[in-house]
mmCIF file of C-alpha atoms in Angstrom:
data_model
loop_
_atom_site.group_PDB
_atom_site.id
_atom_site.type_symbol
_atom_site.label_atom_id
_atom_site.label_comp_id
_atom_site.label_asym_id
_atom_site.label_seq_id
_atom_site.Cartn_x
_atom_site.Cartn_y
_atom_site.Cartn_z
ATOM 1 C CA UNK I 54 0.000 0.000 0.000
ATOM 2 C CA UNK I 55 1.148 3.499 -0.709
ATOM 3 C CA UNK I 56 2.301 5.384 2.009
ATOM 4 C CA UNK I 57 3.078 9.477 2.629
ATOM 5 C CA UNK I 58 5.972 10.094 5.097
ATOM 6 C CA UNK I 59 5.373 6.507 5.766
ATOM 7 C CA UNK I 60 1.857 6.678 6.852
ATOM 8 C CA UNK I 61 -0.805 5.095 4.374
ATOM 9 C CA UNK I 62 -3.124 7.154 3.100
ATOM 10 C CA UNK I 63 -6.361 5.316 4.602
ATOM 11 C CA UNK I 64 -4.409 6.413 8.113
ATOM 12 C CA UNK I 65 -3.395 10.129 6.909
ATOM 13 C CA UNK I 66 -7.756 10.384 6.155
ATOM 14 C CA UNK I 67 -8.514 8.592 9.632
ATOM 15 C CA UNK I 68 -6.251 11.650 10.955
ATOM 16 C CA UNK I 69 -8.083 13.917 8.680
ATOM 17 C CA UNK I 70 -11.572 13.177 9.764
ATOM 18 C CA UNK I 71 -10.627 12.701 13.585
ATOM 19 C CA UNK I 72 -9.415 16.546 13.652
ATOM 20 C CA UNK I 73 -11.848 17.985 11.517
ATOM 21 C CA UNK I 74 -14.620 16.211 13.868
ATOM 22 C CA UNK I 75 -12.507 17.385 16.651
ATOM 23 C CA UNK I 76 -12.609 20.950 15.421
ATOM 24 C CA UNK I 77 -16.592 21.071 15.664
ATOM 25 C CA UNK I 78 -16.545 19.812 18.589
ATOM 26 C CA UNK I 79 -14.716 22.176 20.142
ATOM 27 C CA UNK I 80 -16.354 25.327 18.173
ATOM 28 C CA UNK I 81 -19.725 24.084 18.585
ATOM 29 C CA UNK I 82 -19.888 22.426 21.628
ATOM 30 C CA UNK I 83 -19.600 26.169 23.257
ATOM 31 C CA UNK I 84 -22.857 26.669 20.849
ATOM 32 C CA UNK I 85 -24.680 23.763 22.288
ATOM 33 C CA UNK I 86 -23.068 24.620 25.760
ATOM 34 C CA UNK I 87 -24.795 27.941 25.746
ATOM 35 C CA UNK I 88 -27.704 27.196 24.538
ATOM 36 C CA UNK I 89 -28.318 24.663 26.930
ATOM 37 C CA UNK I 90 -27.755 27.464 29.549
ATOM 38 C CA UNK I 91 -30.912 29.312 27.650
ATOM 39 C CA UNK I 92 -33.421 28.752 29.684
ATOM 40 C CA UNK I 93 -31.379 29.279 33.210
ATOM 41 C CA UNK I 94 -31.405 33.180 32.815
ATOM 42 C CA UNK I 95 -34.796 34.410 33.576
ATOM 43 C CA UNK I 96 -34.445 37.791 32.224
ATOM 44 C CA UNK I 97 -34.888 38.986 28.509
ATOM 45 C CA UNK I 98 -32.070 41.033 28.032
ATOM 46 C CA UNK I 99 -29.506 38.490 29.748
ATOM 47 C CA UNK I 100 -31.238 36.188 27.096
ATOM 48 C CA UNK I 101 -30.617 38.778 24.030
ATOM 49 C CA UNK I 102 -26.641 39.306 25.407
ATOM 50 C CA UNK I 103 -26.225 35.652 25.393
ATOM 51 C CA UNK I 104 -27.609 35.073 21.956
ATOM 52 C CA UNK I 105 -25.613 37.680 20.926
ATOM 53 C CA UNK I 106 -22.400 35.799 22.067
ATOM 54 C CA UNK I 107 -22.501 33.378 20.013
ATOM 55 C CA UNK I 108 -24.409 35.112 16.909
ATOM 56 C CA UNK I 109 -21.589 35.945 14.313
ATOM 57 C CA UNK I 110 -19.562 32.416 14.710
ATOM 58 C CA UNK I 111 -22.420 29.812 15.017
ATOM 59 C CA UNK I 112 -22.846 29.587 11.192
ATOM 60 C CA UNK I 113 -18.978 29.366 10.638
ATOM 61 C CA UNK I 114 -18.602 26.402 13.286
ATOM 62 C CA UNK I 115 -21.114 24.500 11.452
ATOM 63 C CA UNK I 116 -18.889 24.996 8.246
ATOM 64 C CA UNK I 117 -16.605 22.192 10.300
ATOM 65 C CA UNK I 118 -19.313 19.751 10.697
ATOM 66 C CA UNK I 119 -20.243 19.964 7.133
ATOM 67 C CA UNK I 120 -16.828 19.460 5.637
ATOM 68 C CA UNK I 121 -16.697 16.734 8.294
ATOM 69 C CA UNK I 122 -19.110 15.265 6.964
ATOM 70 C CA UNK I 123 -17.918 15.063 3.174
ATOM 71 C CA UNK I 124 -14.470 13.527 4.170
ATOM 72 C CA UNK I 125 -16.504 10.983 5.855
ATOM 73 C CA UNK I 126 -18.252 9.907 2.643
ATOM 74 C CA UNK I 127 -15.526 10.645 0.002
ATOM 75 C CA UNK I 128 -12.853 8.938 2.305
ATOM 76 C CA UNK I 129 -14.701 5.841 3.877
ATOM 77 C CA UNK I 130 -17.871 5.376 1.588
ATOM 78 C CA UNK I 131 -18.336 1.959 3.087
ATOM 79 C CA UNK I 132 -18.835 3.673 6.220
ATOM 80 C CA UNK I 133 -20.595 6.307 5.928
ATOM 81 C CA UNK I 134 -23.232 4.445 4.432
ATOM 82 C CA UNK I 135 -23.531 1.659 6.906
ATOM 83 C CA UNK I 136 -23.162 4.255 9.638
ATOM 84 C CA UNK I 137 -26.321 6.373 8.142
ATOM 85 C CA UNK I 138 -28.429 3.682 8.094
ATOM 86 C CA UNK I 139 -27.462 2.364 11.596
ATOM 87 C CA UNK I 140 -28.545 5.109 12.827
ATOM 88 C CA UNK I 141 -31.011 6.540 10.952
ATOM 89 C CA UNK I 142 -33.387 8.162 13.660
ATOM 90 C CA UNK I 143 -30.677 9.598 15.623
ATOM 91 C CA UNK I 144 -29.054 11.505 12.212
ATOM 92 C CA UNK I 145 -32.924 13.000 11.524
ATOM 93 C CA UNK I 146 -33.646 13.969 14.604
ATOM 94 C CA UNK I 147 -29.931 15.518 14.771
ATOM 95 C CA UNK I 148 -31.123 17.175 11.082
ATOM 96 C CA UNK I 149 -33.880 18.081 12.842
ATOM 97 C CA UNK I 150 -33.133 19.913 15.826
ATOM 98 C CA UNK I 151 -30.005 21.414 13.969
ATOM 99 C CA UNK I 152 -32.777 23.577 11.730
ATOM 100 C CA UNK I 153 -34.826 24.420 14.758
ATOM 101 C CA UNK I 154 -32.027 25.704 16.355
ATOM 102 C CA UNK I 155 -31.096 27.729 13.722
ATOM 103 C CA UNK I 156 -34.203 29.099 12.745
ATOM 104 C CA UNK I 157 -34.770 30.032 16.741
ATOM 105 C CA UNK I 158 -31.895 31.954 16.410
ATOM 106 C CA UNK I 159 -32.865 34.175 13.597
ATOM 107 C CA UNK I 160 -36.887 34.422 14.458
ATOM 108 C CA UNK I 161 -36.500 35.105 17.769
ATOM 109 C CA UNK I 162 -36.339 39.033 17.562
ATOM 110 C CA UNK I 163 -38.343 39.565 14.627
ATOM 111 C CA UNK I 164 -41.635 40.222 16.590
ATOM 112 C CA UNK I 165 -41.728 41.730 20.122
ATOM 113 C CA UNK I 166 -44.463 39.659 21.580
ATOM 114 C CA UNK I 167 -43.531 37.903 24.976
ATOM 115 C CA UNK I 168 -45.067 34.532 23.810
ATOM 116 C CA UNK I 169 -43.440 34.711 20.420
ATOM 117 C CA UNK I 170 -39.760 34.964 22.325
ATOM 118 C CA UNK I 171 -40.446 32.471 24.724
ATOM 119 C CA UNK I 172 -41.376 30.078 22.254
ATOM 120 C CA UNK I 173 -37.986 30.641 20.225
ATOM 121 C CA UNK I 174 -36.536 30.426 23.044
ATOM 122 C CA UNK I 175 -37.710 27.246 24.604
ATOM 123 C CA UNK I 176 -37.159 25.562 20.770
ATOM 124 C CA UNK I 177 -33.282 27.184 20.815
ATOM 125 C CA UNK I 178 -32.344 25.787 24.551
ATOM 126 C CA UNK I 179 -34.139 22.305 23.817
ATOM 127 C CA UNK I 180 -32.274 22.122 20.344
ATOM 128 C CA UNK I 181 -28.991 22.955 21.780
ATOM 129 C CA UNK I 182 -29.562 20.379 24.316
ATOM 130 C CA UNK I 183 -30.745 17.666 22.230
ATOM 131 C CA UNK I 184 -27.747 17.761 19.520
ATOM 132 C CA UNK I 185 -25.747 17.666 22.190
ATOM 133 C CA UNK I 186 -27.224 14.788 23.756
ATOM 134 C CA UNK I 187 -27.759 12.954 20.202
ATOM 135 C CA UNK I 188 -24.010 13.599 19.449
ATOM 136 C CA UNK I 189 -22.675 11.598 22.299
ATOM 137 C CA UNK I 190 -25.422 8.865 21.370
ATOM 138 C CA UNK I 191 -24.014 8.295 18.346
ATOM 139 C CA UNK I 192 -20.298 8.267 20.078
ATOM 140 C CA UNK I 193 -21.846 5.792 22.619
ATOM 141 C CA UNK I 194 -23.148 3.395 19.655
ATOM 142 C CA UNK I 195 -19.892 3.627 17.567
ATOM 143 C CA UNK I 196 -17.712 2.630 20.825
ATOM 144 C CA UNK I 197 -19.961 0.281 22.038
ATOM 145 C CA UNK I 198 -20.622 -1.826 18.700
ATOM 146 C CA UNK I 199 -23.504 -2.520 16.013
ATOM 147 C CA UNK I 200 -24.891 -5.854 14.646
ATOM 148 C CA UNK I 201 -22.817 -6.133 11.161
ATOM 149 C CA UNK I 202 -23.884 -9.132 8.594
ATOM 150 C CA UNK I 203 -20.411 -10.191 6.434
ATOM 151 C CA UNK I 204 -20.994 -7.497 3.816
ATOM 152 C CA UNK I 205 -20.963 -4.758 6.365
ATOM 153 C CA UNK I 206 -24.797 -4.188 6.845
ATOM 154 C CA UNK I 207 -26.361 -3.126 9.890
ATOM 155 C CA UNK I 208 -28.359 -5.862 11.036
ATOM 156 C CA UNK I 209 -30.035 -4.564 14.289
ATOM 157 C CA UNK I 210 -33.619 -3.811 15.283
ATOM 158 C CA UNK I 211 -33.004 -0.386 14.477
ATOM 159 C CA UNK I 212 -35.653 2.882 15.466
ATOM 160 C CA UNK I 213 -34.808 2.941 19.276
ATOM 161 C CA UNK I 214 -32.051 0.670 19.717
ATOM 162 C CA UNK I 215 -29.433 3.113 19.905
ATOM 163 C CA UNK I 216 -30.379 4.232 23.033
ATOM 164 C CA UNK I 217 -28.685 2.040 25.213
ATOM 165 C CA UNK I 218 -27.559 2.627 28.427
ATOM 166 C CA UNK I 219 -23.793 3.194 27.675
ATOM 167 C CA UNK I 220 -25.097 5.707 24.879
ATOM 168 C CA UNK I 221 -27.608 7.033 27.015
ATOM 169 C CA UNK I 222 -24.427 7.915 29.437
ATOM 170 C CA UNK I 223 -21.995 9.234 26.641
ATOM 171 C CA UNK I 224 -25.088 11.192 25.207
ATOM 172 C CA UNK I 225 -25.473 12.868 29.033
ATOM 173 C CA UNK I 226 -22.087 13.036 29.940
ATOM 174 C CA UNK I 227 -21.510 15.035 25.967
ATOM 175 C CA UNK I 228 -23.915 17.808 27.044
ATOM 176 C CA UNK I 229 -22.599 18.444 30.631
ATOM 177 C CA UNK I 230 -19.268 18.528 28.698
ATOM 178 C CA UNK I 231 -20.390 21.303 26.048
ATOM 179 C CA UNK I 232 -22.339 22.960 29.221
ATOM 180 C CA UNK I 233 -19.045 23.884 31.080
ATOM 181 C CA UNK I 234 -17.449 24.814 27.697
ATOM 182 C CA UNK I 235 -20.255 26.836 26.833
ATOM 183 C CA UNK I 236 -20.406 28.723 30.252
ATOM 184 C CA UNK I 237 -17.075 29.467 30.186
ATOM 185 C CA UNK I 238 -17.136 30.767 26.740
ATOM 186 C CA UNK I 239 -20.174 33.145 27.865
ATOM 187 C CA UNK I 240 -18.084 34.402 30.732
ATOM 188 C CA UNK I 241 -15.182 35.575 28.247
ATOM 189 C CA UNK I 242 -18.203 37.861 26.119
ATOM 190 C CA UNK I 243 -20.231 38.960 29.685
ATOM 191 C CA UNK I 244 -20.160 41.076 32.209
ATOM 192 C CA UNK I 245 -21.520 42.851 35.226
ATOM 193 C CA UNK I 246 -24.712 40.778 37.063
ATOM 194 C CA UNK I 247 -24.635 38.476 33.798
ATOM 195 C CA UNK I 248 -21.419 37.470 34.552
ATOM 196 C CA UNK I 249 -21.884 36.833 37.858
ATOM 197 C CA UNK I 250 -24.447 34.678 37.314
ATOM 198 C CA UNK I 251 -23.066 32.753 34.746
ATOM 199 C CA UNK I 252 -20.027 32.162 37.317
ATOM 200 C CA UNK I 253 -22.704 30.253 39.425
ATOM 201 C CA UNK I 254 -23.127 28.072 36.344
ATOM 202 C CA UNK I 255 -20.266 27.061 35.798
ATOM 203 C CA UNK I 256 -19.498 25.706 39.486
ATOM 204 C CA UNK I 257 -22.639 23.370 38.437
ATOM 205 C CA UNK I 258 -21.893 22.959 35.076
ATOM 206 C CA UNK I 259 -18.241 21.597 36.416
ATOM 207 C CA UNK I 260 -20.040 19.480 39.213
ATOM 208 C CA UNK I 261 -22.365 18.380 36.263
ATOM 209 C CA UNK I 262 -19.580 17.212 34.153
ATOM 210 C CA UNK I 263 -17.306 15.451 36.670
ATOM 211 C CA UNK I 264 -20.045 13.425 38.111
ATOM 212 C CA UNK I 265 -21.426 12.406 34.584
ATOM 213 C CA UNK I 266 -17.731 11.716 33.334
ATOM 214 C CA UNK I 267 -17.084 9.372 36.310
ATOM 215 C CA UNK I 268 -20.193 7.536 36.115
ATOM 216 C CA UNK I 269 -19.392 6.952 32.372
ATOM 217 C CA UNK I 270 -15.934 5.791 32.380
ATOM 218 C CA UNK I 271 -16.685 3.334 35.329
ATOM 219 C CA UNK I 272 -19.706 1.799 33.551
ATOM 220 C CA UNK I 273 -17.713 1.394 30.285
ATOM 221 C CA UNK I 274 -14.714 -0.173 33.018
ATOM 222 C CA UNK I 275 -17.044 -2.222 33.973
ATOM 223 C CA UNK I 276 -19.445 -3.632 31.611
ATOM 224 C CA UNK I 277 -17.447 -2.731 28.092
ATOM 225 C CA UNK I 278 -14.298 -4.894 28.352
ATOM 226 C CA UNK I 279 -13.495 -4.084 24.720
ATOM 227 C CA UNK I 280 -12.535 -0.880 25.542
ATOM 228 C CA UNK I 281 -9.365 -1.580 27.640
ATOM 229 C CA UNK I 282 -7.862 -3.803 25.076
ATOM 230 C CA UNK I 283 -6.170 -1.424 23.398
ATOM 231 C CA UNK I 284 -4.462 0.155 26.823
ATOM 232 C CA UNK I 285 -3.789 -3.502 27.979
ATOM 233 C CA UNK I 286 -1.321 -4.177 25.277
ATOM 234 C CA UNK I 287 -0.139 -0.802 24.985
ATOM 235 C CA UNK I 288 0.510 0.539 28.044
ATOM 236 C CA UNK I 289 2.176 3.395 27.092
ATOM 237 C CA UNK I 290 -1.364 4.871 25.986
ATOM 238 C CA UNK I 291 -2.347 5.503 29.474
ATOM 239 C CA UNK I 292 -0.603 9.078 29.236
ATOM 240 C CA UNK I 293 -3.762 10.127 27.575
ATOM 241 C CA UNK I 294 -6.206 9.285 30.204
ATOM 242 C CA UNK I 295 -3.763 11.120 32.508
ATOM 243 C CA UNK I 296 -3.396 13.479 30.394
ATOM 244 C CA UNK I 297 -7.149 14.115 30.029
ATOM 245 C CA UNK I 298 -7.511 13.899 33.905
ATOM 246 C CA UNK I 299 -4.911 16.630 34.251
ATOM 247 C CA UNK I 300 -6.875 18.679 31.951
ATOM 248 C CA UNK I 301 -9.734 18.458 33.678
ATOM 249 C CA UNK I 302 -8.514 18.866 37.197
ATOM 250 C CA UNK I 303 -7.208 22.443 35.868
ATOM 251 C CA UNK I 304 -10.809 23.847 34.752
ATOM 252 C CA UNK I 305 -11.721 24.073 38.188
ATOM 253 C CA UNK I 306 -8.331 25.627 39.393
ATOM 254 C CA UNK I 307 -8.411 28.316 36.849
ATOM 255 C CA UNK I 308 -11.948 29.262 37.425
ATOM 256 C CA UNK I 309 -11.277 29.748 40.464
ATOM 257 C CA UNK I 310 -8.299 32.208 39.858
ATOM 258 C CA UNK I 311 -11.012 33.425 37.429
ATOM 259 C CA UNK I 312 -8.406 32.768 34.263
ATOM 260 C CA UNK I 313 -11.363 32.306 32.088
ATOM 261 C CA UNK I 314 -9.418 32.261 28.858
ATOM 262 C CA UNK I 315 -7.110 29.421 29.751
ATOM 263 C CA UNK I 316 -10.103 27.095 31.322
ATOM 264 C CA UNK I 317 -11.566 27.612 27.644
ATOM 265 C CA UNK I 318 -8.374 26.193 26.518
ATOM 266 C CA UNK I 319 -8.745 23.022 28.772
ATOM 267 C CA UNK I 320 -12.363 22.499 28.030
ATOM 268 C CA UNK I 321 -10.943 22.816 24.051
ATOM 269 C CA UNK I 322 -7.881 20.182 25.355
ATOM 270 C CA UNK I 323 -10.198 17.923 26.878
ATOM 271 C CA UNK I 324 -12.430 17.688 24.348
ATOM 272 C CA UNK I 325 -9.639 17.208 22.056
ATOM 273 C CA UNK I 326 -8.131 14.758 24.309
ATOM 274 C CA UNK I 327 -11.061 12.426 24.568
ATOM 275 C CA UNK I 328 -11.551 12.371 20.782
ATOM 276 C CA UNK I 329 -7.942 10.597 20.972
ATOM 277 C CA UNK I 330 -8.784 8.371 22.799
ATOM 278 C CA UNK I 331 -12.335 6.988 20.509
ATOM 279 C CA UNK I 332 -9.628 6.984 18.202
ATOM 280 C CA UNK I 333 -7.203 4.830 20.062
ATOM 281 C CA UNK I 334 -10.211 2.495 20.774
ATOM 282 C CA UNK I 335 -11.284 2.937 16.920
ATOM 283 C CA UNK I 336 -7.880 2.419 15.027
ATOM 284 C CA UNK I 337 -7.600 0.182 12.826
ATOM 285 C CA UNK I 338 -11.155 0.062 12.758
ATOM 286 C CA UNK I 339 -14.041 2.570 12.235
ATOM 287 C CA UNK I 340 -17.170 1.011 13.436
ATOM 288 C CA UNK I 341 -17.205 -2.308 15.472
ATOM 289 C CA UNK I 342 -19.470 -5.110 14.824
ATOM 290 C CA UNK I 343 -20.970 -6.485 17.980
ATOM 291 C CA UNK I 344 -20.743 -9.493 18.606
ATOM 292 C CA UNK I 345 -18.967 -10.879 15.378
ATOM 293 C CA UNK I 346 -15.916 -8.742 15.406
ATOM 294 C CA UNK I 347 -14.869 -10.113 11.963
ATOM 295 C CA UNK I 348 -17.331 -8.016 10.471
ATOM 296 C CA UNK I 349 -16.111 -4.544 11.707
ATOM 297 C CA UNK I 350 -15.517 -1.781 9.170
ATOM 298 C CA UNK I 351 -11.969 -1.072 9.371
ATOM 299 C CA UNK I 352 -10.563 1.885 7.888
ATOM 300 C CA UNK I 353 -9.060 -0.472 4.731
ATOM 301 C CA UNK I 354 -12.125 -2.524 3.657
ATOM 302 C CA UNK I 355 -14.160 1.028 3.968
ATOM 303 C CA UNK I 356 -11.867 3.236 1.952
ATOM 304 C CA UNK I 357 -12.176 4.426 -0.851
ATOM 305 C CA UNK I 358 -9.163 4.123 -3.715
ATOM 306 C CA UNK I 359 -5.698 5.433 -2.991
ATOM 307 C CA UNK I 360 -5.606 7.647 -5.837
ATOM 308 C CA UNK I 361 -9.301 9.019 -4.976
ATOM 309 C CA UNK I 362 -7.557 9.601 -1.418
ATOM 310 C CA UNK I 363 -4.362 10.905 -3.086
ATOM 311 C CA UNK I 364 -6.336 13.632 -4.928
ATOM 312 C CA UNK I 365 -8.436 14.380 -1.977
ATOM 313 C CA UNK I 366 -5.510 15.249 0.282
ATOM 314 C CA UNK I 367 -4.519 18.069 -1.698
ATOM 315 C CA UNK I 368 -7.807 19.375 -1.261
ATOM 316 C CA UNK I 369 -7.897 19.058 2.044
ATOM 317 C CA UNK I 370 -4.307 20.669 2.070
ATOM 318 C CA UNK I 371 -5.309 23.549 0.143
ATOM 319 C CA UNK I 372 -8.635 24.066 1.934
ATOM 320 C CA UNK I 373 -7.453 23.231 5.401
ATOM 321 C CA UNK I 374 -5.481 26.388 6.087
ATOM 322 C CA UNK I 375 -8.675 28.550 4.413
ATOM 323 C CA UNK I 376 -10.937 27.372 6.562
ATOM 324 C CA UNK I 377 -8.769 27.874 9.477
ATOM 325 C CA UNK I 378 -8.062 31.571 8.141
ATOM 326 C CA UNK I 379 -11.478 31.971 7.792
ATOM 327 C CA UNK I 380 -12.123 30.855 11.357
ATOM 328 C CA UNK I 381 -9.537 32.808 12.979
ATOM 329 C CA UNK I 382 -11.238 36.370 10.966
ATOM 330 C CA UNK I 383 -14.278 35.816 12.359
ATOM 331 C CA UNK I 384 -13.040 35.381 16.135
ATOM 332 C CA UNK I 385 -10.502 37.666 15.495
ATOM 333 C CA UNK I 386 -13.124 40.494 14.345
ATOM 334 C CA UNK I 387 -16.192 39.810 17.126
ATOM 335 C CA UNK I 388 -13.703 39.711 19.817
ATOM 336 C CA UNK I 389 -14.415 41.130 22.835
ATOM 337 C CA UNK I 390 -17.321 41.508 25.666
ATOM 338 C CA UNK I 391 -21.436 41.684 24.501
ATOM 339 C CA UNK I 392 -23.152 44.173 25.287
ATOM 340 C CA UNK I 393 -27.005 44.615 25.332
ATOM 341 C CA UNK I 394 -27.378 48.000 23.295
ATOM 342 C CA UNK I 395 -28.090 48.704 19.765
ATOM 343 C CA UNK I 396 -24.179 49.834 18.547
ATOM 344 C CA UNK I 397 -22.885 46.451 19.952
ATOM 345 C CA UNK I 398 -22.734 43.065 17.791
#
């Protein structure tokens, strides 16, 4: 098999995809994280400041999930197909709570009625909880496995049988994740009461996330023995879960020095961090079949051909860098604190 700087090229597009999905996880998971938070302030202009927050980059962060999603199909076809309709109902409702949320956004202030904005704004907090939610599902049922026939079909019930109580506890522990990302992210555009407030969020959004994080790791300890395989013969991996345990001990520590800017960093490093390790538990393989392991989609019977992957890395080395340009102007031109008047963003 061909190889670039001695990596093959279905690896160098297993790379690709893991940091591009990586990337919207971080930039939208503070979207989802505030959203969530919606609901929690009780007045209207708090509600207005926070929407404002995240107004100008929401759109953009989505640009990562949608270029995500076209590596996924052009680079592991085989895949991205079974994957889709595996899980079907969680991908619509995803669809559909992605458009909700979006329209919310943008319908919200268009008439001044008090039921009108309520009802936006119940539909954008629910939304931003529910994708969320729906995208640690689908992490839950990609680590946990899916009935596979020999030709890589999904052979399952389907409808309702993702939710299983390992996804159920990836989906939960996801959102309280994005919640304590989000929170700190609306403490770096607040301030005054509203940021005072949202301080008392984050102290439960942190509580929130430890408790679900601990919960989920020991049920996947204990009932997922898959999982430690990988750390079992290479020991040397288990500098990642210390690494993400670090990174997680320091949230706390800097919010409480009130470093807001470098917590954001370690909610983006943790996040980061425990994509690495789905991929350590992933690699060579994309989506496990459970129980007959010899029909897992790995990432060589699901790629596509080396010279389709060949072509498609220059793209992605021409575009990479734009979109990260791109990314950088926008937070680069809203930066700063919200505030609720008509001059301000």
């Amino acid at each position: 098999m061909e190889t670039l700087l001695g990596i093959d090229y279905p690896t160098w597009w297993f790379l690709v995809v893991g940091a591009l999905f990586s990337g919207y996880a971080i930039l939208d998971g503070f979207d989802f994280g505030a959203g969530a938070w919606h609901m929690f302030f009780k007045k209207n202009t708090s509600r207005e400041t926070a929407l404002k927050a995240i107004d100008p980059t929401w759109h953009g962060n989505e640009v990562w999930l949608v270029i995500g999603g076209g590596t996924l199909f052009a680079g592991f076809p085989v895949f991205y197909g079974t994957l889709f309709s595996a899980m079907y109902t969680p991908f619509i409702l995803f669809l559909l709570f992605i458009i909700f949320r979006g329209i919310s956004i943008k319908f919200r202030n268009m008439e001044d009625m008090l039921w009108w904005r309520r009802m936006w704004d119940w539909s954008y907090s629910i939304s931003s909880i529910m994708l969320a939610f729906l995208l640690g599902v689908v992490l839950g049922n990609i680590l946990n496995g899916m009935p596979l026939n020999e030709n890589y079909e999904y052979v399952g019930r389907g409808f309702f049988e993702f939710l299983n109580p390992f996804s159920i506890l990836v989906g939960v522990t996801s959102l309280a994740l994005f919640m304590m990302h989000g929170a700190i992210y609306l403490l770096l555009k607040t301030e005054g009461k509203l940021f005072d407030r949202i301080q008392g969020f984050l102290k439960k959004g942190m509580a929130f996330f430890i408790l679900a994080y601990l919960i989920t790791t020991s049920y996947g300890f204990l009932y997922l023995d898959h999982l430690l395989v990988v750390f079992e013969e290479n020991k040397i991996l288990f500098i990642v879960p210390l690494l993400v345990f670090l990174s997680i001990a320091n949230v706390p520590r800097l919010a409480s020095k009130k470093k807001y800017g470098w917590a954001f960093i370690f909610t983006s490093i943790t996040i980061a961090l425990l994509l690495v390790i789905v991929a350590f538990e992933l690699y060579p393989r994309l989506l496990l079949s459970n129980p007959s392991i010899e029909n897992s989609i790995t990432i060589y019977n699901a790629a596509a051909s080396t010279k389709t992957l060949k072509i498609m890395m220059g793209f992605v080395a021409i575009g990479g860098p734009l979109v990260l340009l791109y990314s950088y102007f926008v937070y680069r031109t809203f930066w700063g604190k919200v505030k609720h008047n008509q001059i301000s963003y």
